[in-house]
Amino acid sequence: MVSEARALGIHHFSFVRSGLVGLDLADAFERYLAWGESTSDYRYVQGRWRALMGQIIQAGIQHDAGLAASDKITHLLALLKSEVPAKPVQKLPSLDEWIAAEGIDQDMWSQAELLAEYKAHFGLDNEDAIQEAADAAGGQKDLVVERVRALNHLETVLSNKPAATDRLDAWFAVTVVKRLRAKAVLTLGDLVRFINAQGYRWYVRIPGFGQLRAQQVVAWLVLEQDQLGLAVSSSAYEPVSKAALRQGRLQLVPIGASPAMSAYGEDSQVSQELVYLQRSPELSGQGGQFRSHMANTLGATTDLEAVNAWLSRYDEKPHTQRSYRKEIERFLLWCAQERHKALSSIDALDCQAYRTFLKDVPASWIEGLWVGRGDVRWRAFRGQVSPASQKQALVILQALFGGLVDAGYLVANPMRVVIKNFDLPPTKINLSRSFSEAEWSHVLQSLDALPDGAEGLRLKCILELLVTSGLRLDELVRARHKHLRVEQLPGLEPAWVLTVTGKRNKVREVPLQADVVELLARHGREFVQDDLKSREQGELPLIRTLFAPVAKWGAGQGGHLVAVAATHETGLALSASGVYALLKRFFRGAAKTAAQAGLDPDRFERASTHWMRHTFVRQALVDGVPIEVASELAGHASIDTTSIYSTQELARKIAAVQGMKRRQVS
């Protein structure tokens, strides 16, 4: 039974009218209502139609009560209350199917124009077409037409025009409202602003919303934007990169080539701020207080040139470089805006002030709603900085200053004394981020439940390799078959050993189980031809892609904008983000059945690749592997790190013994 009573809009009348003339209700629901509520249950659709008809009639009765006798619409309400025998259904193609069939170039039409053309083509808002549909009802022809006319009249007096101040629950189903409310979106105006701020993929920030519904919501908002007084940004229709290419604002580069981008990102707010620093003599660092008057090995004449040159040493470590760049950007902006100094003029007192700043970041530096770096509302921080992140920021800045001193650009490192004097929080390992024996059994059961095939095999390779070796994610994606070898040592059976290069370029040898190597070999057989080619080059990845990369926007013949694949090859090395996404998706699937196994689903929802590494070390110590061996296998910088796991296992043993019943000798 559908009992929701929300505002009556013209889309509600269109849905009811579709039912009156005999169109398929499921199609009509998808066309007119699915953006605000969704269901795959046809009984709900039928119930929704009856509920809306009842709501229209009830609203008409209330409206009729206030009319003069000569203006009464009682006869129209009576028509709507009358029953019409079931009519044959006219099956219409979806909007996308119609666009494809007609060969329409979507880039030449707005969503609203396409919808209007679609309606005109099928006569959905045309009385002659309604008359034709009514003919199918035989002797009830006149009654159908009269009922539709009655509904049309009520639409003119009862339908509500949406306003930006309308609360979402006036237009959306409760389930949709809850999802949007979680993102502080309370009104239609909030929704338009949220979409404009987030851009094309705004819906990914709302769990369970979905791309199709997002497109439907945008289409409805576009139709009503004159009433709302708020325009939906063009960025909601297509990726910014595609729009930039189409409008000629972004230079096309050959597929496979690396575009020469600004070190701080083109057209971003931080880029504009930092470019301003370069143009300002007092903030560029040309006359910095601690600038060396000698030549420097970076060839830099300004602070930004020096920073960019120093960061270039991490070109081969993009994740590290991105992390360093973020912290340095924040510091440079703070130096200019809060201290009005160039980086090369910062002293120890300034560094102490920045440490205090990080402990309690002012609201003006924090963006309440996520926006792109090109948005004027962009801010350097998303929220308050955790103690661990504060430590990381200061360590990075100390490394920067130290590097600039070593290069002869600066004569002193003001951050060194600051870090020594501050009681920085120790780095902690969250031991709860590992699987227990019962949880790991559930992981294996979930893995066995997957259908046979290349994808399941690859996932099993990743899980088994990580949990039996303790590899870091970066080490896994950089591993190649050429790094594998068989070792034959006295007194031992032949064993597979993988050579990896970990943090701080530390090389270590990691023995692998024979069955894990067999899994990797089976995974490799999916790409026999690629294997032959890669063997010649010595670069066959352990974990590989199964499909060609997703196409990027590029230039086609005649300069037209087309989707172009960088390569059509499969069997390439799977990226770190690809491995992470695969495991997150798998763990979310395992969470759905965790409760049935008596386990906490939330732990599987939060699980990630690093849980596998923690699980490896914990299981190694439980199985009696000496702590110094476990430390070397995991590539820990110090055995003290590994001892944290050992302490946890010791605590379990002590608690178990203390819980035993005491049996004293008499």
XYZ file of C-alpha atoms in Angstrom:
666
model
C 0.000 0.000 0.000
C 1.499 3.337 -1.004
C 0.518 6.069 1.380
C 3.153 8.738 0.737
C 1.623 12.144 0.000
C 4.059 14.614 -1.454
C 3.715 17.722 -3.580
C 1.883 17.192 -6.861
C 4.047 18.175 -9.808
C 3.432 18.048 -13.519
C 5.445 14.800 -13.675
C 2.891 13.167 -11.378
C 0.069 14.203 -13.688
C 2.063 12.885 -16.675
C 2.446 9.524 -14.956
C -1.282 9.306 -14.133
C -2.203 10.429 -17.661
C -0.025 7.626 -19.100
C -2.083 5.123 -17.159
C -5.364 6.642 -18.336
C -4.476 6.285 -22.019
C -3.133 2.762 -21.631
C 0.643 3.258 -21.796
C 2.854 0.796 -19.932
C 2.948 1.911 -16.289
C 6.456 0.551 -15.674
C 7.824 2.610 -18.581
C 5.874 5.659 -17.443
C 7.230 5.253 -13.921
C 10.799 5.118 -15.221
C 10.149 8.144 -17.400
C 8.418 10.419 -14.907
C 9.002 9.268 -11.325
C 12.140 7.138 -11.057
C 14.368 10.136 -10.351
C 12.577 10.710 -7.037
C 11.794 7.118 -6.065
C 12.866 3.766 -7.441
C 11.516 0.239 -7.441
C 11.557 -2.907 -9.522
C 8.234 -4.092 -8.069
C 5.370 -3.622 -10.512
C 2.895 -3.865 -7.622
C 4.467 -0.736 -6.154
C 4.108 1.030 -9.519
C 0.425 0.137 -9.700
C -0.092 1.171 -6.088
C 1.729 4.437 -6.707
C -0.568 5.175 -9.656
C -3.680 4.542 -7.552
C -2.297 6.597 -4.672
C -1.525 9.540 -6.953
C -4.967 9.371 -8.532
C -6.462 9.400 -5.031
C -4.240 12.305 -4.007
C -5.277 14.296 -7.089
C -8.962 13.622 -6.454
C -8.631 14.560 -2.766
C -6.774 17.764 -3.640
C -9.486 18.508 -6.228
C -12.218 18.046 -3.618
C -10.481 20.515 -1.284
C -10.021 22.968 -4.145
C -13.647 22.528 -5.234
C -14.899 23.362 -1.743
C -13.622 26.924 -2.079
C -15.078 27.619 -5.510
C -18.240 29.480 -6.383
C -21.185 27.386 -7.562
C -20.644 28.434 -11.193
C -16.990 27.332 -11.058
C -17.440 23.955 -9.413
C -15.396 21.039 -10.840
C -17.448 18.271 -9.221
C -18.239 16.766 -12.628
C -14.508 16.534 -13.447
C -13.794 14.742 -10.193
C -16.639 12.332 -10.914
C -15.025 11.496 -14.262
C -11.724 10.691 -12.588
C -13.482 8.477 -10.058
C -15.124 6.430 -12.818
C -13.590 3.154 -13.897
C -12.455 2.290 -17.420
C -11.973 -1.304 -18.574
C -8.401 -2.474 -19.018
C -6.862 -1.234 -22.257
C -4.073 -2.675 -24.372
C -0.611 -1.402 -23.518
C 1.414 0.669 -25.960
C 5.073 -0.217 -25.412
C 7.377 2.742 -26.048
C 11.165 2.713 -26.329
C 13.190 4.393 -23.590
C 14.575 7.870 -24.237
C 18.085 6.466 -24.807
C 16.757 3.771 -27.160
C 14.854 6.362 -29.163
C 17.916 8.650 -29.396
C 20.027 5.737 -30.658
C 17.371 4.631 -33.140
C 16.974 8.154 -34.533
C 20.729 8.691 -34.760
C 20.545 11.974 -32.846
C 23.814 13.707 -31.913
C 23.345 14.297 -28.190
C 26.031 16.997 -28.093
C 23.767 19.199 -30.239
C 20.785 19.029 -27.848
C 20.221 19.713 -24.170
C 18.560 17.043 -22.034
C 15.404 19.150 -21.834
C 15.272 19.547 -25.638
C 15.747 15.816 -26.158
C 12.937 15.045 -23.734
C 10.639 17.551 -25.450
C 11.397 16.024 -28.864
C 10.737 12.555 -27.490
C 7.345 13.598 -26.123
C 6.456 15.312 -29.374
C 7.475 12.268 -31.404
C 5.201 9.934 -29.452
C 2.511 12.525 -28.750
C 2.677 12.045 -25.011
C 1.405 15.564 -24.390
C -0.742 15.779 -27.524
C -4.515 15.411 -27.321
C -4.771 13.869 -30.819
C -2.384 11.105 -29.774
C -4.382 10.602 -26.601
C -7.479 10.283 -28.745
C -5.775 7.581 -30.829
C -4.779 5.674 -27.693
C -8.308 5.983 -26.430
C -9.632 4.430 -29.660
C -8.088 1.175 -28.512
C -10.537 1.159 -25.603
C -13.464 0.526 -27.959
C -16.770 1.830 -26.618
C -14.998 3.698 -23.814
C -13.337 6.084 -26.272
C -15.182 9.218 -25.210
C -14.833 8.435 -21.515
C -11.047 8.100 -21.800
C -10.776 11.426 -23.599
C -13.006 13.155 -21.074
C -11.040 11.747 -18.156
C -7.791 12.972 -19.675
C -9.279 16.417 -20.232
C -10.473 16.450 -16.624
C -6.965 15.524 -15.468
C -5.431 18.228 -17.665
C -7.694 20.842 -16.113
C -6.815 19.720 -12.585
C -3.153 19.847 -13.514
C -3.466 23.550 -14.324
C -4.940 24.338 -10.893
C -3.350 21.734 -8.610
C 0.187 21.096 -9.827
C 2.891 22.714 -7.723
C 5.870 24.546 -9.115
C 9.058 23.548 -7.313
C 10.951 26.249 -5.452
C 14.551 26.310 -4.308
C 13.394 26.492 -0.685
C 11.207 23.369 -0.953
C 12.333 20.580 1.342
C 13.370 17.409 -0.441
C 10.677 15.296 1.193
C 8.083 17.275 -0.794
C 9.479 15.797 -4.030
C 11.528 12.706 -3.193
C 10.810 9.386 -1.530
C 11.929 8.931 2.071
C 14.787 6.578 1.147
C 16.216 9.126 -1.293
C 15.794 11.983 1.181
C 17.756 10.090 3.848
C 20.703 9.559 1.523
C 20.795 13.219 0.507
C 20.262 14.471 4.040
C 23.389 12.593 5.125
C 25.311 15.017 2.872
C 23.577 18.080 4.392
C 21.347 18.440 1.322
C 17.953 19.482 2.695
C 16.247 21.549 -0.018
C 16.045 21.587 -3.813
C 18.353 24.588 -3.791
C 20.874 22.628 -1.715
C 20.651 19.814 -4.247
C 21.382 22.054 -7.233
C 24.315 23.647 -5.414
C 25.627 20.213 -4.378
C 25.475 18.959 -7.973
C 27.155 22.094 -9.302
C 29.932 21.799 -6.725
C 30.589 18.094 -7.289
C 30.278 18.017 -11.071
C 29.586 15.124 -13.418
C 30.034 12.276 -10.900
C 28.246 13.980 -8.006
C 26.224 10.853 -7.291
C 29.259 8.774 -6.223
C 29.335 10.736 -2.972
C 25.832 9.477 -2.144
C 25.898 5.720 -1.387
C 23.323 3.737 -3.339
C 22.204 6.635 -5.532
C 23.370 5.375 -8.915
C 24.223 6.981 -12.241
C 20.837 6.424 -13.916
C 18.868 8.086 -11.143
C 21.415 10.907 -11.053
C 20.829 11.570 -14.756
C 17.067 11.565 -14.192
C 17.348 13.988 -11.274
C 19.500 16.353 -13.335
C 17.034 16.172 -16.238
C 14.147 17.115 -13.938
C 16.082 19.955 -12.301
C 16.970 21.312 -15.742
C 13.293 21.316 -16.729
C 12.426 23.197 -13.553
C 15.450 25.478 -13.234
C 13.475 28.573 -14.255
C 11.079 27.930 -11.383
C 13.950 27.183 -8.997
C 15.873 30.284 -9.999
C 19.021 28.135 -9.989
C 20.724 26.829 -13.104
C 22.284 23.394 -13.202
C 25.924 23.731 -14.224
C 26.992 22.221 -17.530
C 29.566 20.224 -15.556
C 26.677 18.018 -14.388
C 26.201 16.685 -17.941
C 29.697 15.581 -18.844
C 33.206 15.260 -17.401
C 35.112 18.519 -17.135
C 37.866 17.025 -19.298
C 35.429 16.267 -22.116
C 33.867 19.719 -21.919
C 37.290 21.352 -21.939
C 38.294 19.394 -25.009
C 35.020 20.091 -26.803
C 35.322 23.810 -26.096
C 38.971 23.919 -27.076
C 40.155 24.999 -23.619
C 42.377 21.961 -23.092
C 45.094 21.080 -25.558
C 44.791 17.605 -27.058
C 47.901 15.459 -26.766
C 48.734 12.253 -28.601
C 47.371 9.200 -26.798
C 50.162 7.619 -24.788
C 52.126 10.859 -24.410
C 52.395 12.706 -21.108
C 51.006 16.244 -21.196
C 53.325 18.922 -19.878
C 51.174 20.112 -17.013
C 51.958 22.848 -14.544
C 53.560 21.365 -11.453
C 50.720 22.663 -9.315
C 47.820 21.887 -11.666
C 46.414 24.182 -14.328
C 43.475 26.449 -13.532
C 43.373 25.478 -9.853
C 42.985 27.966 -7.040
C 46.237 26.848 -5.429
C 47.992 27.303 -8.774
C 46.702 30.860 -9.068
C 47.800 31.639 -5.514
C 51.278 30.219 -6.022
C 51.746 31.882 -9.408
C 50.927 35.156 -7.652
C 53.716 34.419 -5.177
C 56.192 34.066 -8.027
C 55.177 37.478 -9.371
C 55.437 39.201 -6.004
C 59.074 40.185 -5.224
C 58.589 39.945 -1.450
C 56.886 36.537 -1.615
C 58.778 34.911 -4.481
C 61.878 34.374 -2.349
C 64.258 36.293 -4.600
C 65.365 38.288 -1.578
C 64.646 35.640 1.050
C 66.245 36.193 4.454
C 67.886 32.768 4.483
C 68.699 32.555 0.770
C 72.238 31.540 -0.049
C 74.140 34.085 -2.112
C 76.040 31.263 -3.823
C 74.919 29.202 -6.807
C 72.643 26.247 -5.964
C 72.529 22.812 -7.525
C 68.795 23.137 -8.255
C 69.329 26.048 -10.635
C 66.487 27.864 -8.838
C 66.008 31.626 -8.588
C 62.667 31.587 -6.719
C 61.171 29.482 -3.930
C 58.679 27.782 -6.245
C 61.414 26.845 -8.688
C 63.390 25.364 -5.807
C 60.375 23.426 -4.501
C 59.536 22.048 -7.944
C 63.135 21.016 -8.536
C 63.310 19.293 -5.153
C 60.006 17.470 -5.730
C 61.204 16.220 -9.115
C 63.438 13.747 -7.290
C 60.219 11.808 -6.567
C 59.024 11.622 -10.177
C 59.331 7.843 -10.085
C 57.285 7.689 -6.871
C 54.067 9.499 -7.799
C 52.202 8.624 -4.593
C 55.019 9.989 -2.413
C 55.347 13.040 -4.625
C 51.609 13.778 -4.400
C 51.666 13.487 -0.603
C 54.695 15.776 -0.330
C 53.256 18.299 -2.768
C 50.009 18.571 -0.819
C 51.773 19.394 2.451
C 54.173 21.837 0.811
C 51.327 23.612 -0.997
C 49.523 24.088 2.302
C 52.641 25.454 3.953
C 53.439 27.862 1.110
C 49.903 29.271 1.185
C 50.068 29.609 4.972
C 53.429 31.411 4.758
C 51.980 33.969 2.344
C 48.526 34.455 3.854
C 49.235 34.169 7.587
C 52.883 35.273 7.947
C 53.239 37.371 4.752
C 56.627 35.799 4.132
C 58.383 33.870 1.427
C 59.400 30.281 2.162
C 63.062 31.312 2.221
C 62.339 33.889 4.953
C 60.610 31.505 7.359
C 62.329 31.145 10.741
C 61.935 28.782 13.714
C 59.237 30.943 15.325
C 57.200 30.764 12.119
C 57.550 26.990 12.091
C 56.355 26.828 15.703
C 53.354 28.952 14.720
C 52.563 26.551 11.866
C 52.706 23.637 14.309
C 50.127 25.446 16.456
C 48.070 26.214 13.357
C 47.887 22.513 12.458
C 46.595 21.645 15.930
C 43.497 23.801 15.376
C 42.976 24.773 11.726
C 40.698 27.861 11.414
C 37.332 27.364 9.718
C 38.314 29.745 6.931
C 40.931 27.216 5.805
C 38.491 24.291 5.712
C 36.032 23.522 2.920
C 32.695 22.416 4.332
C 31.580 20.882 1.025
C 34.021 19.113 -1.244
C 34.754 21.079 -4.402
C 37.283 20.708 -7.181
C 40.630 22.490 -7.032
C 39.472 24.839 -9.766
C 36.533 26.104 -7.707
C 36.811 29.484 -5.977
C 35.514 27.807 -2.807
C 38.452 25.411 -2.694
C 40.306 25.344 0.622
C 43.556 23.643 1.565
C 42.049 21.442 4.304
C 39.067 19.080 4.430
C 38.890 19.077 8.221
C 41.004 19.160 11.368
C 44.366 17.414 11.129
C 44.980 14.277 13.192
C 48.118 14.095 15.378
C 49.679 11.525 13.046
C 49.036 13.761 10.014
C 50.476 16.762 11.881
C 53.650 14.764 12.443
C 53.784 13.720 8.797
C 53.381 17.326 7.624
C 56.246 18.566 9.795
C 58.529 15.674 8.819
C 57.912 16.420 5.129
C 58.647 20.111 5.616
C 61.812 19.272 7.546
C 62.895 17.082 4.615
C 62.140 19.937 2.200
C 64.146 22.490 4.145
C 66.968 19.972 4.581
C 66.997 19.275 0.849
C 67.109 22.995 0.009
C 70.010 23.478 2.445
C 71.917 20.538 0.942
C 71.346 21.970 -2.541
C 72.822 25.303 -1.481
C 69.535 27.208 -1.918
C 69.072 27.952 1.814
C 71.613 28.444 4.576
C 69.505 27.065 7.451
C 66.727 24.560 8.229
C 64.266 26.276 10.624
C 62.132 23.148 11.030
C 64.881 20.971 12.547
C 64.833 22.596 15.969
C 61.034 22.755 15.981
C 60.656 19.009 15.501
C 63.206 18.262 18.241
C 61.383 20.489 20.706
C 57.875 19.209 19.987
C 56.490 16.067 21.581
C 55.227 14.525 18.383
C 52.861 11.540 18.588
C 54.543 8.204 17.917
C 53.562 6.309 14.817
C 51.093 3.620 15.796
C 49.981 0.478 14.054
C 46.263 -0.190 14.327
C 46.324 -3.902 15.078
C 42.556 -4.132 14.854
C 42.960 -3.753 11.093
C 43.650 -7.434 10.548
C 41.504 -10.517 10.100
C 40.955 -13.026 12.872
C 41.034 -16.752 12.079
C 37.228 -16.841 11.848
C 37.135 -13.747 9.621
C 39.800 -15.134 7.326
C 37.835 -18.371 6.999
C 34.855 -16.288 5.918
C 37.049 -14.500 3.366
C 38.069 -17.858 1.889
C 34.447 -19.072 1.838
C 33.386 -15.881 0.038
C 36.214 -16.416 -2.430
C 35.150 -20.005 -3.118
C 31.584 -18.800 -3.739
C 32.697 -16.652 -6.682
C 32.109 -18.037 -10.196
C 35.039 -19.742 -11.892
C 36.930 -17.606 -14.363
C 39.855 -15.279 -14.931
C 38.578 -12.583 -12.555
C 38.110 -14.988 -9.659
C 41.539 -16.511 -10.279
C 43.220 -13.107 -10.263
C 41.462 -12.127 -7.038
C 42.611 -15.371 -5.421
C 46.184 -14.641 -6.558
C 46.081 -11.216 -4.924
C 44.597 -12.440 -1.642
C 46.882 -15.458 -1.299
C 49.992 -13.529 -2.309
C 49.362 -10.717 0.162
C 48.376 -12.867 3.131
C 51.252 -15.358 2.701
C 54.041 -12.876 1.978
C 53.230 -9.591 3.762
C 53.954 -7.574 0.616
C 52.995 -3.914 0.575
C 50.559 -2.813 -2.121
C 53.240 -0.863 -3.999
C 55.578 -3.856 -3.867
C 52.863 -6.136 -5.229
C 52.079 -4.025 -8.301
C 55.762 -3.582 -9.147
C 56.556 -7.301 -8.840
C 57.549 -9.048 -12.074
C 58.123 -12.691 -12.926
C 61.779 -11.893 -13.502
C 61.995 -11.201 -9.751
C 61.035 -14.844 -9.022
C 63.637 -17.572 -8.765
C 64.000 -21.073 -7.344
C 66.488 -21.474 -4.493
C 68.080 -24.842 -3.700
C 69.765 -24.646 -0.287
C 71.421 -27.508 1.642
C 68.991 -29.468 3.770
C 65.898 -27.753 2.305
C 63.501 -28.541 -0.498
C 63.625 -26.219 -3.534
C 61.738 -22.999 -2.778
C 60.439 -20.011 -4.724
C 61.836 -16.629 -3.666
C 60.581 -13.192 -4.756
C 62.978 -10.232 -4.654
C 61.190 -6.975 -3.821
C 62.306 -3.393 -3.305
C 60.447 -1.788 -0.427
C 60.530 1.464 1.481
C 63.759 3.415 1.505
C 64.839 1.274 -1.510
C 65.477 -1.634 0.832
C 65.776 -4.924 -1.069
C 64.553 -8.091 0.646
C 63.965 -11.724 -0.243
C 60.453 -13.072 0.320
C 59.891 -16.873 0.117
C 56.587 -17.852 -1.515
C 54.459 -20.951 -1.072
C 54.618 -23.299 -4.070
C 50.822 -23.336 -4.489
C 50.782 -19.511 -4.607
C 53.337 -19.564 -7.431
C 51.154 -22.123 -9.224
C 48.180 -19.737 -8.922
C 50.301 -16.954 -10.422
C 51.291 -19.249 -13.285
C 47.636 -20.080 -13.991
C 46.827 -16.373 -13.961
C 49.687 -15.797 -16.431
C 48.418 -18.416 -18.856
C 45.495 -16.128 -19.679
C 47.979 -14.084 -21.742
C 50.128 -16.584 -23.598
C 51.080 -14.205 -26.421
C 51.731 -11.360 -24.016
C 53.821 -13.725 -21.902
C 56.092 -14.497 -24.848
C 56.553 -10.812 -25.602
C 57.032 -9.873 -21.934
C 59.558 -12.662 -21.374
C 61.712 -11.137 -24.067
C 61.479 -7.803 -22.272
C 61.711 -9.386 -18.808
C 58.728 -7.365 -17.609
C 55.892 -9.900 -17.152
C 53.808 -8.554 -14.196
C 52.689 -10.916 -11.433
C 49.198 -9.359 -11.328
C 47.732 -8.191 -14.625
C 44.764 -6.499 -16.211
C 42.164 -8.675 -17.886
C 40.759 -6.014 -20.208
C 42.067 -3.082 -22.184
C 42.262 0.250 -20.291
C 39.231 2.522 -20.230
C 39.244 4.955 -23.155
C 40.150 8.604 -22.643
C 38.825 11.619 -24.508
C 40.995 12.462 -27.471
C 40.976 13.860 -31.003
C 39.489 11.816 -33.816
C 39.444 12.448 -37.555
C 38.764 16.050 -38.428
C 39.402 17.095 -34.835
C 36.115 15.649 -33.571
C 36.000 14.665 -29.911
C 36.061 10.877 -29.507
C 36.870 8.320 -26.848
C 40.302 6.891 -27.638
C 41.961 3.983 -25.859
C 45.601 4.527 -24.880
C 46.170 0.891 -25.826
C 44.089 -2.136 -26.707
C 46.461 -4.489 -24.911
C 45.472 -6.687 -21.994
C 47.839 -8.343 -19.559
C 49.381 -5.050 -18.438
C 50.407 -4.561 -14.818
C 47.361 -3.899 -12.643
C 47.747 -0.539 -10.902
C 47.728 -0.013 -7.137
C 44.347 1.710 -7.351
C 43.044 -1.221 -9.405
C 44.141 -3.766 -6.788
C 42.694 -1.621 -4.007
C 39.338 -1.275 -5.794
C 39.143 -5.022 -6.487
C 39.699 -5.929 -2.839
C 37.331 -3.260 -1.513
C 34.583 -4.539 -3.809
C 35.249 -8.132 -2.731
C 35.263 -7.277 0.981
C 31.980 -5.383 0.615
C 30.510 -8.524 -0.914
C 31.833 -10.606 1.995
C 30.216 -8.131 4.417
C 26.773 -9.025 3.072
C 27.025 -12.587 4.408
C 29.201 -11.875 7.465
C 26.274 -11.606 9.884
C 25.073 -15.072 8.878
C 28.493 -16.386 9.931
C 28.270 -14.584 13.285
C 30.797 -11.916 12.256
C 30.698 -8.122 12.234
C 29.848 -6.890 8.690
C 31.261 -3.441 9.462
C 34.783 -4.840 9.772
C 34.587 -6.278 6.257
C 33.200 -2.946 4.980
C 36.275 -1.197 6.398
C 38.811 -3.819 5.289
C 41.432 -2.832 2.716
C 44.678 -4.083 1.201
C 46.747 -3.182 4.270
C 44.647 -5.512 6.409
C 46.299 -8.368 4.517
C 49.765 -7.257 5.596
C 48.730 -6.992 9.260
C 47.065 -10.394 8.985
C 50.261 -11.938 7.599
C 52.463 -10.714 10.458
C 49.907 -11.685 13.107
C 49.433 -15.167 11.640
C 53.200 -15.657 11.277
C 53.763 -14.988 14.982
C 50.832 -17.188 15.993
C 52.308 -20.017 13.889
C 55.637 -19.741 15.719
C 57.726 -17.808 13.177
C 60.597 -16.138 15.083
C 59.994 -12.425 15.527
C 63.230 -11.424 13.788
C 62.266 -13.526 10.744
C 58.731 -12.057 10.661
C 60.275 -8.579 10.833
C 62.553 -9.285 7.858
C 59.752 -10.855 5.815
C 57.513 -7.825 6.376
C 60.336 -5.386 5.630
C 59.969 -3.538 8.927
C 62.618 -0.902 9.569
C 62.950 -2.072 13.159
C 62.125 -5.220 15.074
C 60.341 -2.924 17.532
C 57.573 -2.517 14.953
C 57.100 -6.274 14.701
C 57.135 -6.607 18.495
C 53.821 -4.702 18.593
C 52.184 -7.740 16.980
C 54.039 -10.084 19.319
C 52.839 -8.131 22.341
C 49.271 -8.461 21.128
C 49.601 -12.248 20.821
C 51.270 -12.443 24.253
C 48.347 -10.520 25.734
C 45.952 -13.109 24.299
C 47.965 -15.922 25.879
C 48.111 -14.219 29.284
C 44.365 -13.518 29.220
C 43.659 -17.148 28.306
C 45.821 -18.498 31.164
C 44.359 -16.085 33.680
C 40.892 -17.219 32.674
C 41.631 -20.836 33.443
C 40.131 -22.443 36.529
C 42.691 -22.668 39.371
C 43.174 -26.213 40.652
C 45.360 -26.109 43.743
C 47.340 -29.130 44.924
C 46.045 -30.259 48.297
